[in-house]
Structures are given as structure tokens and as C-alpha cells.
PDB file of C-alpha atoms in Angstrom:
ATOM      1  CA  MET A   1      25.279 -25.260 -59.465  1.00 72.00           C
ATOM      2  CA  ALA A   2      23.285 -27.797 -61.488  1.00 71.00           C
ATOM      3  CA  SER A   3      25.360 -26.914 -64.544  1.00 74.00           C
ATOM      4  CA  GLY A   4      28.567 -27.340 -62.559  1.00 71.00           C
ATOM      5  CA  PHE A   5      27.616 -30.786 -61.331  1.00 71.00           C
ATOM      6  CA  SER A   6      26.558 -31.701 -64.847  1.00 77.00           C
ATOM      7  CA  ALA A   7      29.995 -30.692 -66.140  1.00 76.00           C
ATOM      8  CA  LEU A   8      31.681 -32.691 -63.360  1.00 75.00           C
ATOM      9  CA  SER A   9      29.518 -35.711 -64.107  1.00 82.00           C
ATOM     10  CA  SER A  10      30.374 -35.531 -67.810  1.00 81.00           C
ATOM     11  CA  LEU A  11      34.094 -35.530 -67.049  1.00 81.00           C
ATOM     12  CA  ILE A  12      33.810 -38.562 -64.767  1.00 84.00           C
ATOM     13  CA  GLU A  13      31.540 -40.426 -67.149  1.00 86.00           C
ATOM     14  CA  GLY A  14      34.064 -39.657 -69.886  1.00 86.00           C
ATOM     15  CA  GLY A  15      36.701 -41.654 -68.030  1.00 87.00           C
ATOM     16  CA  MET A  16      38.425 -39.062 -65.849  1.00 85.00           C
ATOM     17  CA  SER A  17      39.061 -39.933 -62.218  1.00 90.00           C
ATOM     18  CA  HIS A  18      37.113 -38.149 -59.503  1.00 88.00           C
ATOM     19  CA  ARG A  19      40.244 -36.365 -58.343  1.00 90.00           C
ATOM     20  CA  ASP A  20      41.289 -35.225 -61.808  1.00 84.00           C
ATOM     21  CA  ALA A  21      37.748 -34.094 -62.679  1.00 82.00           C
ATOM     22  CA  VAL A  22      37.507 -31.944 -59.560  1.00 84.00           C
ATOM     23  CA  ALA A  23      41.031 -30.602 -60.100  1.00 88.00           C
ATOM     24  CA  LYS A  24      40.165 -29.617 -63.668  1.00 86.00           C
ATOM     25  CA  LEU A  25      37.002 -27.791 -62.598  1.00 79.00           C
ATOM     26  CA  TYR A  26      38.967 -25.984 -59.913  1.00 82.00           C
ATOM     27  CA  LYS A  27      41.707 -24.970 -62.335  1.00 86.00           C
ATOM     28  CA  ASP A  28      39.193 -23.781 -64.956  1.00 81.00           C
ATOM     29  CA  ASN A  29      37.166 -21.737 -62.465  1.00 76.00           C
ATOM     30  CA  ARG A  30      39.578 -20.657 -59.750  1.00 81.00           C
ATOM     31  CA  GLN A  31      39.245 -17.006 -60.822  1.00 81.00           C
ATOM     32  CA  VAL A  32      35.866 -16.833 -59.071  1.00 83.00           C
ATOM     33  CA  ILE A  33      37.342 -17.803 -55.683  1.00 81.00           C
ATOM     34  CA  PHE A  34      38.090 -14.903 -53.336  1.00 81.00           C
ATOM     35  CA  THR A  35      39.306 -15.515 -49.794  1.00 81.00           C
ATOM     36  CA  GLY A  36      39.143 -11.891 -48.641  1.00 83.00           C
ATOM     37  CA  ASN A  37      36.193  -9.843 -47.401  1.00 86.00           C
ATOM     38  CA  GLY A  38      33.519 -10.272 -50.042  1.00 82.00           C
ATOM     39  CA  TYR A  39      31.573  -7.285 -48.653  1.00 86.00           C
ATOM     40  CA  SER A  40      34.462  -4.830 -48.979  1.00 88.00           C
ATOM     41  CA  ALA A  41      35.367  -2.642 -51.946  1.00 88.00           C
ATOM     42  CA  GLU A  42      38.380  -4.898 -52.464  1.00 88.00           C
ATOM     43  CA  TRP A  43      36.435  -7.734 -54.077  1.00 87.00           C
ATOM     44  CA  PRO A  44      34.657  -5.777 -56.867  1.00 89.00           C
ATOM     45  CA  ALA A  45      37.997  -4.235 -57.817  1.00 90.00           C
ATOM     46  CA  GLU A  46      39.683  -7.632 -57.827  1.00 87.00           C
ATOM     47  CA  ALA A  47      36.768  -9.175 -59.752  1.00 87.00           C
ATOM     48  CA  ALA A  48      37.143  -6.526 -62.443  1.00 89.00           C
ATOM     49  CA  LYS A  49      40.835  -7.394 -62.775  1.00 89.00           C
ATOM     50  CA  ARG A  50      39.849 -11.041 -63.269  1.00 86.00           C
ATOM     51  CA  GLY A  51      37.295 -10.145 -65.931  1.00 87.00           C
ATOM     52  CA  LEU A  52      34.321 -11.205 -63.805  1.00 86.00           C
ATOM     53  CA  PRO A  53      30.954  -9.433 -64.139  1.00 87.00           C
ATOM     54  CA  ASN A  54      29.622  -7.353 -61.261  1.00 88.00           C
ATOM     55  CA  LEU A  55      25.847  -7.220 -61.643  1.00 90.00           C
ATOM     56  CA  ASN A  56      25.184  -4.872 -58.745  1.00 91.00           C
ATOM     57  CA  THR A  57      21.863  -3.423 -59.900  1.00 95.00           C
ATOM     58  CA  THR A  58      18.522  -5.063 -60.632  1.00 96.00           C
ATOM     59  CA  PRO A  59      18.392  -3.994 -64.312  1.00 97.00           C
ATOM     60  CA  MET A  60      21.886  -5.371 -64.918  1.00 96.00           C
ATOM     61  CA  ALA A  61      21.015  -8.687 -63.272  1.00 96.00           C
ATOM     62  CA  VAL A  62      17.676  -9.083 -65.051  1.00 96.00           C
ATOM     63  CA  GLU A  63      19.238  -8.262 -68.404  1.00 95.00           C
ATOM     64  CA  GLN A  64      21.656 -11.149 -67.946  1.00 94.00           C
ATOM     65  CA  PHE A  65      18.937 -13.475 -66.665  1.00 94.00           C
ATOM     66  CA  ASN A  66      17.490 -13.819 -70.144  1.00 91.00           C
ATOM     67  CA  ALA A  67      20.688 -13.284 -72.131  1.00 94.00           C
ATOM     68  CA  PRO A  68      21.389 -15.954 -74.789  1.00 94.00           C
ATOM     69  CA  LYS A  69      23.989 -17.702 -72.620  1.00 93.00           C
ATOM     70  CA  ALA A  70      21.625 -17.891 -69.640  1.00 93.00           C
ATOM     71  CA  LYS A  71      18.737 -19.059 -71.806  1.00 95.00           C
ATOM     72  CA  ALA A  72      20.868 -21.847 -73.236  1.00 93.00           C
ATOM     73  CA  LEU A  73      21.882 -22.944 -69.730  1.00 90.00           C
ATOM     74  CA  PHE A  74      18.312 -22.939 -68.392  1.00 92.00           C
ATOM     75  CA  LYS A  75      17.106 -24.876 -71.430  1.00 93.00           C
ATOM     76  CA  GLU A  76      19.918 -27.443 -71.175  1.00 89.00           C
ATOM     77  CA  MET A  77      19.165 -28.017 -67.496  1.00 88.00           C
ATOM     78  CA  GLY A  78      15.433 -28.329 -68.187  1.00 91.00           C
ATOM     79  CA  ILE A  79      14.643 -25.403 -65.888  1.00 92.00           C
ATOM     80  CA  PHE A  80      13.128 -22.731 -68.156  1.00 95.00           C
ATOM     81  CA  SER A  81      12.425 -22.453 -71.846  1.00 96.00           C
ATOM     82  CA  PRO A  82      13.699 -19.310 -73.628  1.00 95.00           C
ATOM     83  CA  GLU A  83      10.127 -17.959 -73.617  1.00 96.00           C
ATOM     84  CA  GLU A  84       9.830 -18.543 -69.881  1.00 97.00           C
ATOM     85  CA  CYS A  85      13.083 -16.631 -69.330  1.00 96.00           C
ATOM     86  CA  ASP A  86      11.686 -13.694 -71.281  1.00 96.00           C
ATOM     87  CA  ALA A  87       8.427 -13.792 -69.337  1.00 97.00           C
ATOM     88  CA  ARG A  88      10.148 -13.943 -65.955  1.00 97.00           C
ATOM     89  CA  ALA A  89      12.512 -11.123 -66.890  1.00 97.00           C
ATOM     90  CA  GLU A  90       9.542  -8.998 -67.936  1.00 97.00           C
ATOM     91  CA  VAL A  91       7.769  -9.659 -64.625  1.00 98.00           C
ATOM     92  CA  MET A  92      10.902  -8.753 -62.639  1.00 97.00           C
ATOM     93  CA  LEU A  93      11.361  -5.523 -64.588  1.00 98.00           C
ATOM     94  CA  GLU A  94       7.683  -4.630 -64.255  1.00 98.00           C
ATOM     95  CA  ASN A  95       7.926  -5.109 -60.498  1.00 98.00           C
ATOM     96  CA  TYR A  96      11.097  -2.995 -60.350  1.00 98.00           C
ATOM     97  CA  VAL A  97       9.767  -0.032 -62.345  1.00 98.00           C
ATOM     98  CA  THR A  98       6.396  -0.158 -60.563  1.00 98.00           C
ATOM     99  CA  THR A  99       8.011  -0.152 -57.119  1.00 98.00           C
ATOM    100  CA  LEU A 100      10.435   2.642 -57.951  1.00 97.00           C
ATOM    101  CA  GLY A 101       7.694   4.612 -59.660  1.00 97.00           C
ATOM    102  CA  ILE A 102       5.595   4.470 -56.495  1.00 98.00           C
ATOM    103  CA  GLU A 103       8.592   5.418 -54.346  1.00 98.00           C
ATOM    104  CA  VAL A 104       9.539   8.454 -56.407  1.00 98.00           C
ATOM    105  CA  ALA A 105       5.927   9.656 -56.638  1.00 98.00           C
ATOM    106  CA  THR A 106       5.615   9.281 -52.866  1.00 98.00           C
ATOM    107  CA  LEU A 107       8.835  11.189 -52.274  1.00 98.00           C
ATOM    108  CA  ILE A 108       7.753  14.075 -54.478  1.00 98.00           C
ATOM    109  CA  SER A 109       4.352  14.188 -52.787  1.00 98.00           C
ATOM    110  CA  MET A 110       5.890  14.176 -49.304  1.00 98.00           C
ATOM    111  CA  VAL A 111       8.224  17.019 -50.211  1.00 98.00           C
ATOM    112  CA  GLU A 112       5.634  19.181 -51.933  1.00 97.00           C
ATOM    113  CA  THR A 113       2.714  18.673 -49.547  1.00 97.00           C
ATOM    114  CA  ALA A 114       4.520  18.504 -46.231  1.00 98.00           C
ATOM    115  CA  ILE A 115       8.258  19.240 -46.180  1.00 98.00           C
ATOM    116  CA  LEU A 116       8.265  22.480 -48.188  1.00 98.00           C
ATOM    117  CA  PRO A 117       5.224  23.905 -46.366  1.00 98.00           C
ATOM    118  CA  ALA A 118       6.968  23.156 -43.071  1.00 97.00           C
ATOM    119  CA  CYS A 119      10.100  24.866 -44.370  1.00 97.00           C
ATOM    120  CA  ARG A 120       8.078  27.955 -45.266  1.00 97.00           C
ATOM    121  CA  LYS A 121       6.482  28.109 -41.828  1.00 97.00           C
ATOM    122  CA  ASP A 122       9.803  27.567 -40.097  1.00 97.00           C
ATOM    123  CA  LEU A 123      11.548  30.257 -42.121  1.00 96.00           C
ATOM    124  CA  LYS A 124       8.738  32.690 -41.337  1.00 96.00           C
ATOM    125  CA  LEU A 125       9.632  32.393 -37.643  1.00 95.00           C
ATOM    126  CA  TYR A 126      12.899  34.189 -38.406  1.00 95.00           C
ATOM    127  CA  ALA A 127      11.423  37.028 -40.451  1.00 93.00           C
ATOM    128  CA  SER A 128      12.202  39.594 -37.772  1.00 94.00           C
ATOM    129  CA  MET A 129      15.605  38.041 -36.934  1.00 93.00           C
ATOM    130  CA  PRO A 130      17.050  36.795 -40.263  1.00 92.00           C
ATOM    131  CA  LYS A 131      20.554  36.406 -38.863  1.00 93.00           C
ATOM    132  CA  LEU A 132      19.321  33.640 -36.584  1.00 95.00           C
ATOM    133  CA  ALA A 133      17.999  31.653 -39.554  1.00 95.00           C
ATOM    134  CA  GLY A 134      21.470  30.368 -40.365  1.00 95.00           C
ATOM    135  CA  ASP A 135      21.479  28.116 -43.445  1.00 95.00           C
ATOM    136  CA  ARG A 136      17.735  27.617 -43.493  1.00 96.00           C
ATOM    137  CA  GLN A 137      17.057  29.653 -46.629  1.00 96.00           C
ATOM    138  CA  LYS A 138      19.862  27.889 -48.497  1.00 97.00           C
ATOM    139  CA  VAL A 139      18.814  24.398 -47.417  1.00 97.00           C
ATOM    140  CA  TYR A 140      15.110  24.932 -48.041  1.00 98.00           C
ATOM    141  CA  ASN A 141      15.788  26.375 -51.482  1.00 98.00           C
ATOM    142  CA  ALA A 142      17.992  23.368 -52.220  1.00 98.00           C
ATOM    143  CA  ILE A 143      15.128  21.000 -51.357  1.00 98.00           C
ATOM    144  CA  GLN A 144      12.880  22.722 -53.855  1.00 98.00           C
ATOM    145  CA  ALA A 145      15.578  22.818 -56.527  1.00 98.00           C
ATOM    146  CA  GLU A 146      16.505  19.139 -56.175  1.00 98.00           C
ATOM    147  CA  SER A 147      12.850  18.160 -56.099  1.00 98.00           C
ATOM    148  CA  MET A 148      12.236  20.026 -59.349  1.00 98.00           C
ATOM    149  CA  LYS A 149      15.182  18.207 -60.938  1.00 98.00           C
ATOM    150  CA  LEU A 150      13.628  14.933 -59.827  1.00 98.00           C
ATOM    151  CA  LYS A 151      10.253  15.825 -61.343  1.00 98.00           C
ATOM    152  CA  THR A 152      11.945  16.730 -64.621  1.00 98.00           C
ATOM    153  CA  LEU A 153      13.727  13.385 -64.722  1.00 98.00           C
ATOM    154  CA  VAL A 154      10.527  11.474 -63.973  1.00 98.00           C
ATOM    155  CA  ALA A 155       8.732  13.290 -66.794  1.00 97.00           C
ATOM    156  CA  SER A 156      11.353  12.002 -69.256  1.00 97.00           C
ATOM    157  CA  ARG A 157      11.117   8.290 -68.456  1.00 97.00           C
ATOM    158  CA  PRO A 158      11.584   5.991 -71.477  1.00 97.00           C
ATOM    159  CA  LYS A 159       8.674   3.888 -72.689  1.00 96.00           C
ATOM    160  CA  GLU A 160      10.566   0.624 -73.292  1.00 97.00           C
ATOM    161  CA  LEU A 161      10.636  -1.548 -70.152  1.00 97.00           C
ATOM    162  CA  LEU A 162      14.351  -2.328 -69.825  1.00 96.00           C
ATOM    163  CA  ALA A 163      15.337   1.209 -70.803  1.00 97.00           C
ATOM    164  CA  ASP A 164      12.930   2.553 -68.184  1.00 98.00           C
ATOM    165  CA  ALA A 165      14.399   0.276 -65.508  1.00 98.00           C
ATOM    166  CA  LYS A 166      17.937   1.398 -66.337  1.00 98.00           C
ATOM    167  CA  TYR A 167      16.861   5.050 -66.387  1.00 98.00           C
ATOM    168  CA  LEU A 168      15.187   4.777 -62.993  1.00 98.00           C
ATOM    169  CA  CYS A 169      18.241   3.034 -61.577  1.00 98.00           C
ATOM    170  CA  ASP A 170      20.946   5.249 -63.073  1.00 97.00           C
ATOM    171  CA  LYS A 171      19.236   8.649 -63.226  1.00 98.00           C
ATOM    172  CA  VAL A 172      16.195   8.814 -60.957  1.00 98.00           C
ATOM    173  CA  LYS A 173      17.490   6.935 -57.892  1.00 98.00           C
ATOM    174  CA  PRO A 174      20.609   9.139 -57.527  1.00 98.00           C
ATOM    175  CA  GLN A 175      18.401  12.229 -57.731  1.00 98.00           C
ATOM    176  CA  MET A 176      16.097  10.793 -55.090  1.00 98.00           C
ATOM    177  CA  LEU A 177      19.145  10.504 -52.843  1.00 98.00           C
ATOM    178  CA  ALA A 178      20.029  14.133 -53.623  1.00 98.00           C
ATOM    179  CA  VAL A 179      16.560  15.207 -52.469  1.00 98.00           C
ATOM    180  CA  ARG A 180      16.819  13.058 -49.380  1.00 97.00           C
ATOM    181  CA  LYS A 181      20.191  14.560 -48.470  1.00 98.00           C
ATOM    182  CA  GLU A 182      18.731  18.067 -48.363  1.00 98.00           C
ATOM    183  CA  VAL A 183      15.624  16.937 -46.474  1.00 97.00           C
ATOM    184  CA  ASP A 184      17.806  15.152 -43.922  1.00 96.00           C
ATOM    185  CA  THR A 185      19.664  18.416 -43.379  1.00 97.00           C
ATOM    186  CA  ALA A 186      16.378  20.289 -43.010  1.00 97.00           C
ATOM    187  CA  GLU A 187      15.218  17.805 -40.399  1.00 95.00           C
ATOM    188  CA  GLY A 188      17.906  19.161 -38.088  1.00 94.00           C
ATOM    189  CA  LEU A 189      16.780  22.762 -38.703  1.00 96.00           C
ATOM    190  CA  ILE A 190      12.985  22.812 -38.782  1.00 96.00           C
ATOM    191  CA  ASP A 191      11.160  23.497 -35.525  1.00 95.00           C
ATOM    192  CA  LYS A 192      10.237  20.070 -34.154  1.00 91.00           C
ATOM    193  CA  ASP A 193       6.609  21.133 -33.784  1.00 94.00           C
ATOM    194  CA  LEU A 194       6.484  21.921 -37.495  1.00 96.00           C
ATOM    195  CA  TYR A 195       8.266  18.880 -38.897  1.00 95.00           C
ATOM    196  CA  PRO A 196       5.505  16.797 -40.533  1.00 95.00           C
ATOM    197  CA  TYR A 197       6.961  13.312 -40.128  1.00 94.00           C
ATOM    198  CA  PRO A 198       8.613  11.310 -37.346  1.00 91.00           C
ATOM    199  CA  THR A 199      12.280  12.261 -37.137  1.00 87.00           C
ATOM    200  CA  TYR A 200      15.109   9.744 -37.109  1.00 85.00           C
ATOM    201  CA  ALA A 201      15.576  10.407 -33.408  1.00 84.00           C
ATOM    202  CA  GLU A 202      11.911   9.668 -32.707  1.00 85.00           C
ATOM    203  CA  LEU A 203      11.992   6.479 -34.765  1.00 87.00           C
ATOM    204  CA  ILE A 204      15.131   5.186 -33.082  1.00 88.00           C
ATOM    205  CA  TYR A 205      14.633   6.315 -29.482  1.00 85.00           C
ATOM    206  CA  SER A 206      10.856   6.592 -29.063  1.00 75.00           C
ATOM    207  CA  HIS A 207      10.768   3.364 -27.034  1.00 72.00           C
ATOM    208  CA  HIS A 208      12.825   5.128 -24.338  1.00 66.00           C
ATOM    209  CA  SER A 209      10.215   7.800 -23.715  1.00 59.00           C
TER     210      SER A 209
END
């Protein structure tokens, strides 16, 4: 915004009328204006047609924060020096990879120390009546398989900070969702007395009890 007002000020100070200066800025930048639902899938698709960037992940946004164009803008506006941009980007990436690293380690621990043991105990209840087990064996096996895939991905994390952030975002997070999907399914199958964590129903409706 500061850069925009600076550009407007330069036009006016250069002799252009207020009206013509505003009209020029509008004409030069009208491609960023969207009058539809900015939260729908329509806008990203339209933005792509207009050649506008869609920085919809933290690594993508941070990478552009200290890109040469951004550094030049921050320096011109007297906001950050190029070195300060680099430092802030590093802090943001460190926070991102640390947070995600904790989340994925917690997820793996929850699955291995609580969910899978509960699955084993629940499946054992159907040992004498396997036909009543339904999809339990399939779902519980899927939890273990997806969790192992997640552990393999985590073991291959890059060392470089930005590469690690992108890897966590593009590879690890989707696999975390794959694990969650199977665990969510298991939540509806495991005996409620065996499930180790509060269920969605308990979290949402516990205040009614």
C-alpha cells in the first residue's frame, strides 16, 4: 500500500491531475480487482488467467517475501534492508518447519502408542465372530500402512531450510491427512471404551451431557 501511494504521489508531483493519476493507477492494476466471491474456487482460476500469483502455502509466500523484487520494494520504502528480509524469512521458515515437525512427530506417536493398540484390542473382540468385524481389519491395516509411509517421508527430510519447508508442505502434510483419514474411519469402528482419545462427538456435544 505504501508503494502504491508513493507511485500515486509521484504521478501527481510530476504534474498529472489527481483524477488522471488515479485513473492511470486503476488502468495499470485493474487485473487484481475481482468482484466475485474471493473465497470460492472461481477466483484462483481467474487469477491464473490474469497471470497473478497465488501464494497459497507458507513456503511459497516466504520465498517471495525475500525475493529480489520484494527486497527492492522494502528497501525503497525504508521498511527492511535486504539482510533484514533474509533474517525474517529464515525465522518464518524455522517456525514453520519446527511447528510441522512437532505436529508430525505427535501424530506418529499418537498412532503408534494409542490408536494401533486400541485397534488390536478392538479386533480381538471379534476373534470368535470374524464376520461381524466388517471392515475393521482393512481399516486398521490401512492406518499402519499410511503411518509407515509417513515415517519414511519424515526420515527423508532435506537439510536446507527452504527445501525442508517445501517438502513438509508438499509431501509430509498430504500424508498426514492420509493417516488422519484412516484414523477418522477407525473412530467410527473402535469400541468407545477402547478409543484412547476424545471422539469428535464428545468434543462437539459433551456440553449437552
